[in-house]
Coordinates of N, CA, C and O in Angstrom, one line a residue:
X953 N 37.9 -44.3 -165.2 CA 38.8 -43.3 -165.8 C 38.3 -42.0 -165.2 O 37.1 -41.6 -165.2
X954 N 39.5 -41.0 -164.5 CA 38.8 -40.0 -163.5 C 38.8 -39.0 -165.2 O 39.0 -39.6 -166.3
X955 N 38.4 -37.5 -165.1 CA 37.7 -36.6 -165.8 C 39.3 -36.1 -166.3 O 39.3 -35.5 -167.3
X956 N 40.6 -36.3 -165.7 CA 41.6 -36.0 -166.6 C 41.8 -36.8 -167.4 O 42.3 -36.4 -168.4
X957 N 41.7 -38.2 -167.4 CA 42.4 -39.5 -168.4 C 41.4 -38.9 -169.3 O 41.8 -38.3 -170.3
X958 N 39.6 -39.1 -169.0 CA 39.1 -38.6 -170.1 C 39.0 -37.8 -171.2 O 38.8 -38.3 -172.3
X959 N 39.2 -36.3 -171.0 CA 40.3 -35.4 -171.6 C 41.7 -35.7 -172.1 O 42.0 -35.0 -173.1
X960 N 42.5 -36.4 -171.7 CA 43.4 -36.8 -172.5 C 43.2 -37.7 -173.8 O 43.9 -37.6 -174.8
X961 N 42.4 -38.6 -173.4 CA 41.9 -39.9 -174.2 C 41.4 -38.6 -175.5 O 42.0 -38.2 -176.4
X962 N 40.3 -38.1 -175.2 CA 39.3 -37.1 -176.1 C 40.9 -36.3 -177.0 O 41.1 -36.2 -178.3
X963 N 41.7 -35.9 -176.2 CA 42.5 -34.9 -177.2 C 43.3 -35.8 -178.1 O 43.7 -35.4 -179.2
X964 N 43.5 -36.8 -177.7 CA 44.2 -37.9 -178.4 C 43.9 -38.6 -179.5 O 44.6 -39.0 -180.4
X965 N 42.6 -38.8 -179.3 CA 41.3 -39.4 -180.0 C 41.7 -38.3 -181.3 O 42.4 -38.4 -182.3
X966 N 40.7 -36.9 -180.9 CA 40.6 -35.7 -181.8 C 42.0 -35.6 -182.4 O 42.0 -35.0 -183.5
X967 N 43.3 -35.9 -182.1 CA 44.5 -35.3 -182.6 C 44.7 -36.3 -184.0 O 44.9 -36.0 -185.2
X968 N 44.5 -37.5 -183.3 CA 44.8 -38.8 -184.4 C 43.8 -39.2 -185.7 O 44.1 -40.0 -186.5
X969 N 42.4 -38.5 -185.6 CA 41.3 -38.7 -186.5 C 41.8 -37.4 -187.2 O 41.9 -37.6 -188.4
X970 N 42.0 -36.1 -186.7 CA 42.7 -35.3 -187.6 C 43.2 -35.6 -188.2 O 43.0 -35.6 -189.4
X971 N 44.8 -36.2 -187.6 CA 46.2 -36.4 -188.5 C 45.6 -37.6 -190.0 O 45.9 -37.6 -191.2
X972 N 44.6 -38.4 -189.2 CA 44.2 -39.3 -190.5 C 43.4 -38.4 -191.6 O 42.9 -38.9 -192.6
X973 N 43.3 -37.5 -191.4 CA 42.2 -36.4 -192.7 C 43.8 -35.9 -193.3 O 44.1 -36.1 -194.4
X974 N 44.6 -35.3 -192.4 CA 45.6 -34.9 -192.8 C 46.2 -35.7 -194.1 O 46.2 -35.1 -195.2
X975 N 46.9 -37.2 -193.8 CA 47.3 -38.1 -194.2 C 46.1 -38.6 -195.8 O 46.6 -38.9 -196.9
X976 N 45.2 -38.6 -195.6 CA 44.2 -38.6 -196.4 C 44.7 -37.6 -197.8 O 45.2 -37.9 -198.9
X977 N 44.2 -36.5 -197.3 CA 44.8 -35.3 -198.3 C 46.0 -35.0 -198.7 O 46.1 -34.5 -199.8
X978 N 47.2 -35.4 -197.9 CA 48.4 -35.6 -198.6 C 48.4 -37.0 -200.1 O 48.7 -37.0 -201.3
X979 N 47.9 -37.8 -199.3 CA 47.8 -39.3 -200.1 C 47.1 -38.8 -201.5 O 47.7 -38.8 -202.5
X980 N 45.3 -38.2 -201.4 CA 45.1 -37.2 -202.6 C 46.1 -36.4 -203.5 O 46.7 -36.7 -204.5
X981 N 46.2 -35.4 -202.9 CA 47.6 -35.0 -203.9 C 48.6 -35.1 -204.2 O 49.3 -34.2 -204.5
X982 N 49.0 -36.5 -204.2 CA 50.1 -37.1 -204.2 C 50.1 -37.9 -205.3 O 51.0 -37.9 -206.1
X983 N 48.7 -39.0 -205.4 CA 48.5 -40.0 -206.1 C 47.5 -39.5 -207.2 O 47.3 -40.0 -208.3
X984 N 46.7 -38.1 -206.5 CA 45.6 -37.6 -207.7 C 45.8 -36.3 -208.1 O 45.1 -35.9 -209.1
X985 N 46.8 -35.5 -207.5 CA 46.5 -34.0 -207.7 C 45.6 -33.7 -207.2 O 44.8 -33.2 -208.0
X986 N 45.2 -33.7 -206.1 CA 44.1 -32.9 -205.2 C 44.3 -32.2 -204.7 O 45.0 -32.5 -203.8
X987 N 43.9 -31.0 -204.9 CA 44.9 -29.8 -204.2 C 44.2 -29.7 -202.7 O 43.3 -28.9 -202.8
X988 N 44.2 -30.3 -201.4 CA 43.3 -29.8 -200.4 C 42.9 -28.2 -199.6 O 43.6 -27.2 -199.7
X989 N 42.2 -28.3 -199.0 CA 42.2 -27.2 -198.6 C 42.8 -26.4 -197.7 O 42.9 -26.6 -196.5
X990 N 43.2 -25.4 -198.1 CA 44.2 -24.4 -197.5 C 43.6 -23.7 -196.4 O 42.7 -22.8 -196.4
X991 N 44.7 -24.4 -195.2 CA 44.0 -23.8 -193.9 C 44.0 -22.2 -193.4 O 43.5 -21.7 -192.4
X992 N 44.8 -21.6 -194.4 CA 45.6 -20.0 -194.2 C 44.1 -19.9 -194.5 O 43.6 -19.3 -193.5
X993 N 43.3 -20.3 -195.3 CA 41.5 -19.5 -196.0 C 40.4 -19.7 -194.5 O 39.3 -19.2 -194.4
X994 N 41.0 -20.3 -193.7 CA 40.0 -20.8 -192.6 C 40.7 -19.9 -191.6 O 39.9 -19.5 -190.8
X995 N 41.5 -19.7 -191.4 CA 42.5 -18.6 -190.6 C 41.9 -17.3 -190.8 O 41.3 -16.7 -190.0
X996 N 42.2 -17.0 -192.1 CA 41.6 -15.6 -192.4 C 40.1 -15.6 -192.2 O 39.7 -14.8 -191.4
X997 N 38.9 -16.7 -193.0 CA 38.1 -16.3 -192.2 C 37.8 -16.1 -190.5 O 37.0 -15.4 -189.9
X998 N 38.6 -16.7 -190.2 CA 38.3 -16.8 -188.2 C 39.0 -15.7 -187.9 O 38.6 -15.1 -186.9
X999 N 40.4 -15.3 -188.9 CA 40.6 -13.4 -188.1 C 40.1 -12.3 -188.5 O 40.3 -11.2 -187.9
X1000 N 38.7 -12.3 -190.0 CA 37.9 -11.5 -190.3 C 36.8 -11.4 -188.7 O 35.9 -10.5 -188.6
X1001 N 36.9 -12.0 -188.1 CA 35.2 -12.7 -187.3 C 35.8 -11.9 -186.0 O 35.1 -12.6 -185.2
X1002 N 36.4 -11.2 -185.2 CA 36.3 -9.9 -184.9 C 36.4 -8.8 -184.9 O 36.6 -8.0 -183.9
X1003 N 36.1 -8.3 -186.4 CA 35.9 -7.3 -187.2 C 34.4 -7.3 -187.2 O 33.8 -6.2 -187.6
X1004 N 33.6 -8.3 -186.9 CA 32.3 -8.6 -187.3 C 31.9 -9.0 -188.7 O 30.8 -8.7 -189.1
X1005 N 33.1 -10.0 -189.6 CA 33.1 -10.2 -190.7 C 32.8 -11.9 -190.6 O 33.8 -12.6 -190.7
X1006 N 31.5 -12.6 -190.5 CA 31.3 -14.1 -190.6 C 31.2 -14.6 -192.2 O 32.1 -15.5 -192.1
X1007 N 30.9 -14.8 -193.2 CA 30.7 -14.3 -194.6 C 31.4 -13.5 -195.6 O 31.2 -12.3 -195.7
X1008 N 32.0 -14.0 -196.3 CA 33.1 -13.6 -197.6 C 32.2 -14.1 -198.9 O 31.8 -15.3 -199.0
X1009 N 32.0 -13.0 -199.8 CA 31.7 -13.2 -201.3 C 33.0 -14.7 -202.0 O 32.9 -15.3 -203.0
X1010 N 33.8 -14.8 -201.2 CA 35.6 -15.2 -201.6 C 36.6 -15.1 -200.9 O 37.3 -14.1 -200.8
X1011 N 36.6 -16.3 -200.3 CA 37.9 -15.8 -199.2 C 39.6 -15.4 -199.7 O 40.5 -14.8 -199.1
X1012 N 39.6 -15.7 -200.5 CA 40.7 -15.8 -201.2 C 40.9 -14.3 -201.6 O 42.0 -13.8 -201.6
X1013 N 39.8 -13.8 -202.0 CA 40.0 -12.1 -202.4 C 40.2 -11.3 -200.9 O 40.7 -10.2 -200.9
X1014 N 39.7 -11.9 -199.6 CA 39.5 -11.4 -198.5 C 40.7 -10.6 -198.2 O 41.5 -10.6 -199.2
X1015 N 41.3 -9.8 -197.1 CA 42.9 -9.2 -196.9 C 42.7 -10.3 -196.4 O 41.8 -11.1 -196.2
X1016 N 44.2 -10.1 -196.4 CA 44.9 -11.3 -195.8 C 44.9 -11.1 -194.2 O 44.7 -10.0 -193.7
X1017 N 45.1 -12.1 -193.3 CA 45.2 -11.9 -191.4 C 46.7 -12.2 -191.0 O 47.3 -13.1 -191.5
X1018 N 47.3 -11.5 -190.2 CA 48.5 -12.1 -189.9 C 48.3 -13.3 -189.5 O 47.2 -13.5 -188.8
X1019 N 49.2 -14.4 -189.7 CA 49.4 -15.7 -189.1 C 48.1 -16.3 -189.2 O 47.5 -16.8 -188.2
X1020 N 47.6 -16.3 -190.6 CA 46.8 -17.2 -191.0 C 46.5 -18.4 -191.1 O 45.4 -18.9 -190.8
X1021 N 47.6 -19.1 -191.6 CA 48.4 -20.5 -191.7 C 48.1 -20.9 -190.4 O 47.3 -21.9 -190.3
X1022 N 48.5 -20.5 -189.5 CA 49.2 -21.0 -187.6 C 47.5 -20.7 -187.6 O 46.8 -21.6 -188.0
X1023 N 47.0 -20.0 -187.3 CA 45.4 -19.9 -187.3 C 44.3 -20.8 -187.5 O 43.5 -21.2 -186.6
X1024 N 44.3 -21.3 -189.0 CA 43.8 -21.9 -189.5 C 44.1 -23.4 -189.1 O 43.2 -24.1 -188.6
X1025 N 45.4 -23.8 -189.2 CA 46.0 -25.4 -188.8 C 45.5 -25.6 -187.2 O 45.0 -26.7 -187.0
X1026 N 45.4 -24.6 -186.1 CA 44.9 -24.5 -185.2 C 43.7 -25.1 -185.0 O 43.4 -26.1 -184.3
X1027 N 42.9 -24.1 -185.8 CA 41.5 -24.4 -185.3 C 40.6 -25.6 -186.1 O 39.4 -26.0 -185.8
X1028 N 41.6 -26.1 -187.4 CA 42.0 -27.2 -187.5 C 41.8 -28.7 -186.8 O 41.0 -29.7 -187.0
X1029 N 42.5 -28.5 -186.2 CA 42.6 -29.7 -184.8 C 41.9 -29.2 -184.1 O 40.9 -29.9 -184.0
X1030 N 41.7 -28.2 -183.5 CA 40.7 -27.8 -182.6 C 39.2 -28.2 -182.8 O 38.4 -28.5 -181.8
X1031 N 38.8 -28.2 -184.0 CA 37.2 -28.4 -184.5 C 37.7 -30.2 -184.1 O 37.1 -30.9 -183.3
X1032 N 39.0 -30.8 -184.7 CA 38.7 -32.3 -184.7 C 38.6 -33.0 -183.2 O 38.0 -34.1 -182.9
X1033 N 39.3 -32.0 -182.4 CA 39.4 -32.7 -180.9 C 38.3 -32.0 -180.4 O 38.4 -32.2 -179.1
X1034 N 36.9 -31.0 -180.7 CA 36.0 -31.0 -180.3 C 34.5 -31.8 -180.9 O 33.4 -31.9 -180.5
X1035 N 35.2 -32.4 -182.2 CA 34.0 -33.4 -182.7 C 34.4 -35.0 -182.0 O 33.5 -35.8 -181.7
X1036 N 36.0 -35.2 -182.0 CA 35.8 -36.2 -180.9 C 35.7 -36.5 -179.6 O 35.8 -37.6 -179.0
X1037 N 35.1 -34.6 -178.8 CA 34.6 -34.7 -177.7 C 33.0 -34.9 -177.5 O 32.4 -35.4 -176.6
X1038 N 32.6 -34.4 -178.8 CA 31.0 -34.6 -179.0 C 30.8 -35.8 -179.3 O 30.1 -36.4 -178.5
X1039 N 31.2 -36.6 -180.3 CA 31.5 -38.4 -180.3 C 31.7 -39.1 -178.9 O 30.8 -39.9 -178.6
X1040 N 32.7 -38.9 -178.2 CA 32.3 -39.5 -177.0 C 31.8 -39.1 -176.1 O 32.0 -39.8 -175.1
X1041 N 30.6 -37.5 -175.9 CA 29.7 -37.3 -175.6 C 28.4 -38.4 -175.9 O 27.6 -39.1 -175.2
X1042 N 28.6 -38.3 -177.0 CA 27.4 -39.3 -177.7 C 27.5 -41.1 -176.9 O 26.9 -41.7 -176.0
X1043 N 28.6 -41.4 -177.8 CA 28.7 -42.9 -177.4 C 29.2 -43.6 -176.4 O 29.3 -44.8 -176.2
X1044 N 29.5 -42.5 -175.4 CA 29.8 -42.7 -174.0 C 31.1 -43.4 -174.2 O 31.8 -43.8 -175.1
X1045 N 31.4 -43.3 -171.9 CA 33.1 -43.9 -172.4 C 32.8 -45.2 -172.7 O 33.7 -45.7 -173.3
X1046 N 31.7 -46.1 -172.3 CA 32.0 -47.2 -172.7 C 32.3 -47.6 -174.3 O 32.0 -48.7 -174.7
X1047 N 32.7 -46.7 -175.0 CA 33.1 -46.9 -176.5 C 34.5 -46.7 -176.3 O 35.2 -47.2 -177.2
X1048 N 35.3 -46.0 -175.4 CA 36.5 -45.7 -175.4 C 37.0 -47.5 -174.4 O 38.1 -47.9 -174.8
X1049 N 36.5 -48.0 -173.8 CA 37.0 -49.5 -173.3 C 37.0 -50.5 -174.6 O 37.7 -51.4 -174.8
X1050 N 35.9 -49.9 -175.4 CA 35.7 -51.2 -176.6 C 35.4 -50.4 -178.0 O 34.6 -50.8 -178.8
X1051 N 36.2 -49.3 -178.2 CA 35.9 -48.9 -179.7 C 35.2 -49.8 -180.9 O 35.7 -51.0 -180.9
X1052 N 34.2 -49.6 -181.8 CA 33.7 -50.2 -182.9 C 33.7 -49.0 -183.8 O 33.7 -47.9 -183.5
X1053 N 33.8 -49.7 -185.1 CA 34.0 -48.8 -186.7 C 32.4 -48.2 -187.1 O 32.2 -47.0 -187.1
X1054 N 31.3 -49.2 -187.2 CA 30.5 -48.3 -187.8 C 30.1 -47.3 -187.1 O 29.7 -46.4 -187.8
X1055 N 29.9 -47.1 -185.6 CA 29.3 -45.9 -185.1 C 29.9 -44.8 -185.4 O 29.3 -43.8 -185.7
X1056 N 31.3 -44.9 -185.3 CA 32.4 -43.9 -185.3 C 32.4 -43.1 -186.8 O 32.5 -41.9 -187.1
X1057 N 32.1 -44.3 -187.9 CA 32.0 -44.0 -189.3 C 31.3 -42.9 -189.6 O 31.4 -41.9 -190.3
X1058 N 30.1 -43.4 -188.6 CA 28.6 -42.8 -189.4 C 29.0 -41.1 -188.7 O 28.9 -40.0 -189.2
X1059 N 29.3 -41.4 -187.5 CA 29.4 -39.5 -186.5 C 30.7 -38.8 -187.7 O 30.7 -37.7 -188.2
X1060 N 31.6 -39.6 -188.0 CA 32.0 -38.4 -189.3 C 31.6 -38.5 -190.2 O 32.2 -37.7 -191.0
X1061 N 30.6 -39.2 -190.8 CA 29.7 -38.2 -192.1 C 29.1 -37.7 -191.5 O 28.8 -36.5 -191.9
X1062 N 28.8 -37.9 -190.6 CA 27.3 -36.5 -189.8 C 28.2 -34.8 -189.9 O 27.9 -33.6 -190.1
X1063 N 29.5 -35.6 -189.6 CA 30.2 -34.0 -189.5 C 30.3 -33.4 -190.4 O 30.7 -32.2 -190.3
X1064 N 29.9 -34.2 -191.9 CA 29.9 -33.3 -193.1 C 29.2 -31.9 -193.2 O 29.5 -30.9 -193.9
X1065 N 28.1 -32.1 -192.1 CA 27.2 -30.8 -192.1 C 27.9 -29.8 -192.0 O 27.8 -29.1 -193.0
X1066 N 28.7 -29.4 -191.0 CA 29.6 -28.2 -190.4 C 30.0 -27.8 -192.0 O 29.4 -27.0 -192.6
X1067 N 31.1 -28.4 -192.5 CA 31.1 -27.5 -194.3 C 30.3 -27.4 -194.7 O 30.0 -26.2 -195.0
X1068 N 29.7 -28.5 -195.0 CA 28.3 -27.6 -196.2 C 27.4 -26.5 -195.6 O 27.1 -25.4 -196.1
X1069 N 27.2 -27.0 -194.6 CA 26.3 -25.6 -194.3 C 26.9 -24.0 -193.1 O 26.4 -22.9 -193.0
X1070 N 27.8 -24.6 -192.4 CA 28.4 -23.4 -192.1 C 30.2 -22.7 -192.9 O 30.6 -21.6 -193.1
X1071 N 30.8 -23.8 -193.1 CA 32.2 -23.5 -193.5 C 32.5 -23.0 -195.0 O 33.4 -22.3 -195.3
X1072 N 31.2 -23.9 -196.0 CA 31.7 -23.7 -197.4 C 30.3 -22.4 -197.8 O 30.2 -21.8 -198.9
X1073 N 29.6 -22.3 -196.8 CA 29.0 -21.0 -197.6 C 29.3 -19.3 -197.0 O 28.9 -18.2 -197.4
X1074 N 30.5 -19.9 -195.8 CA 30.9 -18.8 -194.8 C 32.3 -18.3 -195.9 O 32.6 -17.1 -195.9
X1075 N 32.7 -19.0 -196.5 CA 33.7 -19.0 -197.1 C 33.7 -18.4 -199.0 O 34.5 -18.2 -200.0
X1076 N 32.3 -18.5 -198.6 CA 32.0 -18.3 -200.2 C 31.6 -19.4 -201.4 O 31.3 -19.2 -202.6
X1077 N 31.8 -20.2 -200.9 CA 31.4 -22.0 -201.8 C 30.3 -21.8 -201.7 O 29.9 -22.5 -202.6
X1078 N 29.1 -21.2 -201.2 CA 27.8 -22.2 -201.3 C 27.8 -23.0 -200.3 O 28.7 -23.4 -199.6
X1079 N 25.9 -23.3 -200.1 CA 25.9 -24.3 -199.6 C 26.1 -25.4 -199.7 O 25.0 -25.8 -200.2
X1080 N 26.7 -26.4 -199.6 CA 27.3 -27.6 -199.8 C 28.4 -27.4 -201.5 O 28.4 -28.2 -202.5
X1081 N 28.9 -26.6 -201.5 CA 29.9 -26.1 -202.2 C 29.5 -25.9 -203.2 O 30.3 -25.9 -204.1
X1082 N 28.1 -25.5 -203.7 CA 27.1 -25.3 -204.5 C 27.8 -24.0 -205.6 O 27.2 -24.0 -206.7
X1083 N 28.7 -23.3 -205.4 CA 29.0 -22.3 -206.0 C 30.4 -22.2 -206.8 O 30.8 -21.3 -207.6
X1084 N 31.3 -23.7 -206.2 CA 32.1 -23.9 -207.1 C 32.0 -24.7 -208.3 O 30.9 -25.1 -208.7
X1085 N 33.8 -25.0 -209.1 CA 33.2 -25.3 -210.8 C 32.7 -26.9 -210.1 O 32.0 -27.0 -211.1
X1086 N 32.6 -27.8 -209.6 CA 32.3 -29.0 -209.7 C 31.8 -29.1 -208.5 O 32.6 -29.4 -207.6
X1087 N 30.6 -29.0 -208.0 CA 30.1 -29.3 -207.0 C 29.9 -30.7 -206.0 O 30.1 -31.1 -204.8
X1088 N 29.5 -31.2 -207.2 CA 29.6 -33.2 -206.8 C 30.7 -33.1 -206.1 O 31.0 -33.0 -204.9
X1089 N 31.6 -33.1 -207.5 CA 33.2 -33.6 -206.7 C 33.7 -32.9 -205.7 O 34.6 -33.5 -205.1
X1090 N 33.1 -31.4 -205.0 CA 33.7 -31.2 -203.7 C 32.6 -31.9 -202.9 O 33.1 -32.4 -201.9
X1091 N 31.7 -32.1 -202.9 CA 30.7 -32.9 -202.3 C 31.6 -34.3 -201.9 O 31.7 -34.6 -200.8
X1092 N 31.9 -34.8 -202.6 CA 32.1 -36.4 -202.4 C 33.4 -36.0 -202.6 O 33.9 -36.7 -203.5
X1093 N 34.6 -35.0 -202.3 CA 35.5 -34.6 -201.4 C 35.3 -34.7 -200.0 O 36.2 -35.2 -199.3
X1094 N 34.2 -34.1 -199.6 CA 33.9 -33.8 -198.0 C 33.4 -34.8 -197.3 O 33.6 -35.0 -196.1
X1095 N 32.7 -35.4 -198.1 CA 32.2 -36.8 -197.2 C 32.8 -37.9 -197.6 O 32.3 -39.0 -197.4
X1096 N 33.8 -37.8 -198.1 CA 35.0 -38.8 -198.1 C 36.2 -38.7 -196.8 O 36.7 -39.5 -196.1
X1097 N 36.5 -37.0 -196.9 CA 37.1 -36.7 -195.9 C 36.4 -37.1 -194.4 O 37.0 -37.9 -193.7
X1098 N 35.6 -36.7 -194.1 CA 34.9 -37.1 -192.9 C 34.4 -38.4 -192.6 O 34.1 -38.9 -191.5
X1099 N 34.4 -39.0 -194.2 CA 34.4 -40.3 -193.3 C 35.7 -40.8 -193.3 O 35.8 -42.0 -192.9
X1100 N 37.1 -39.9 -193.9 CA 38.0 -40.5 -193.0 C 38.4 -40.2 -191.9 O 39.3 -40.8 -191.4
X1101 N 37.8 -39.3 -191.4 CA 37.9 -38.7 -189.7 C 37.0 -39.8 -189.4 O 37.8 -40.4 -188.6
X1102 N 36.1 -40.4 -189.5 CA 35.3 -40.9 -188.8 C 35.8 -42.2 -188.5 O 35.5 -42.9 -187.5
X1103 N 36.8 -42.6 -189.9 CA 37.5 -44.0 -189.4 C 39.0 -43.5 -188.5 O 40.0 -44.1 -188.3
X1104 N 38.8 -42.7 -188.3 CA 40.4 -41.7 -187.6 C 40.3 -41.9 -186.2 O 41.1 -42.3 -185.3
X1105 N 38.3 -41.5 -186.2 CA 38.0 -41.9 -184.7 C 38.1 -43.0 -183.6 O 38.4 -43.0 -182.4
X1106 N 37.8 -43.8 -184.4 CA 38.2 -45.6 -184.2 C 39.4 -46.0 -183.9 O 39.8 -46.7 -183.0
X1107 N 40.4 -45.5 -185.4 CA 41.7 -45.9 -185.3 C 42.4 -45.6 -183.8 O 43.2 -46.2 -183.1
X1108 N 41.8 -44.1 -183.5 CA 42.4 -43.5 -182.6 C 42.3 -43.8 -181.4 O 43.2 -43.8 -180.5
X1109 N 40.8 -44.4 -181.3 CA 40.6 -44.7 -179.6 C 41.1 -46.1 -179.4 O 41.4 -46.5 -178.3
X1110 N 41.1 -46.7 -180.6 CA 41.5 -48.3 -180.4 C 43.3 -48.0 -180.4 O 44.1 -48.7 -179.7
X1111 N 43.6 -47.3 -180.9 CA 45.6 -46.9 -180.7 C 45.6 -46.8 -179.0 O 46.1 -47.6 -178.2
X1112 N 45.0 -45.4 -178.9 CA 44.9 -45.1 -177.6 C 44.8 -46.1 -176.3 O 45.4 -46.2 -175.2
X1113 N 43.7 -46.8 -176.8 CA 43.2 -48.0 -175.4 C 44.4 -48.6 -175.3 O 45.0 -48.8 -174.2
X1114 N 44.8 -49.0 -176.7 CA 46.3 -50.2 -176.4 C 47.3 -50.0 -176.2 O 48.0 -50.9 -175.9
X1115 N 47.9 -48.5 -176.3 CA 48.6 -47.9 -175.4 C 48.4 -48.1 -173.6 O 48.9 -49.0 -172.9
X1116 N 47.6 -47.2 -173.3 CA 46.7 -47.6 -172.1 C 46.9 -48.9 -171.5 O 47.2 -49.1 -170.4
X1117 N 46.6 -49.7 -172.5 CA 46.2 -51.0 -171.2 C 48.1 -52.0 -171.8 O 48.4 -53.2 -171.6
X1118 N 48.7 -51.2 -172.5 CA 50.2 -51.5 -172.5 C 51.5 -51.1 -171.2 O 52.5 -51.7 -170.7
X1119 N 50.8 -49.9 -171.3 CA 51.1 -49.1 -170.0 C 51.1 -49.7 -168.9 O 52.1 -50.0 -168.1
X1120 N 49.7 -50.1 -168.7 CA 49.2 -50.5 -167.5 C 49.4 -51.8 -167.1 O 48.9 -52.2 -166.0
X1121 N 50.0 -52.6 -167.9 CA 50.1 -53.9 -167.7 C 49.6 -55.3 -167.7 O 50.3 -56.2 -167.2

């Protein structure tokens, strides 16, 4: 596979392990009332952060950014199609000829770290959401979420291959 299929496979991979967090969180608040998280709050922080604003007491009190929503949904998929570029950094392409579940599982709980310790204390949660009313339960929000990206990753490259070798004959 030359260095464009690879990038494509990687954005495809990253697009479809997102949409499965997506799908995730819809299914939560649908079936549980889970309200998930609002990506306008991750927007506005990322349009505070050329002001030299990394850190909010509360993002929610923060001003608001134009086009926060479109912002936030962005960078969104963008974090997911660069954790499934560091994933198949890691496990090489020969994971993309023959995808397996638990490696893929375990690299999205690893990704839990990025919230707890840079997103939910940048945002005013605390470290590992330490500062809201139920901590656990955003805790084992996050690493439920991630490890449904992590099975997103799998679904994704194994969709993808069989496209691929559908194509190809």
């Amino acid at each position: 596979m030359g260095a464009l299929g690879l990038v494509a496979h990687i954005l495809a991979i990253g697009v479809l392990a997102t949409v499965a967090m997506d799908v995730w969180a819809v299914l939560l608040r649908r079936v549980f009332g889970i309200v998930p998280l609002d990506f306008a709050m991750v927007g506005r922080w990322l349009g505070h952060m050329p002001a030299g604003r990394f850190t909010h007491a509360g993002i929610g009190r923060a001003t608001p950014v134009r086009g926060e929503r479109a912002l936030g949904w962005f960078a969104h998929y963008a974090i997911g199609v660069a954790f499934a570029a560091g994933w198949v950094g890691l496990a090489g392409p020969a994971w993309l000829a023959s995808p397996t579940l638990l490696p893929a599982l375990a690299f999205g709980v690893v990704t839990v770290v990025m919230p707890f310790f840079v997103m939910q204390p940048a945002l005013g949660a605390g470290v590992a959401a330490s500062r809201t009313p139920n901590p656990t339960q955003a805790r084992l929000r996050s690493l439920m979420t991630h490890s449904v990206f992590g099975v997103g990753l799998y679904a994704g490259a194994w969709l993808v291959r069989a496209l691929v070798m559908s194509t190809n004959g």
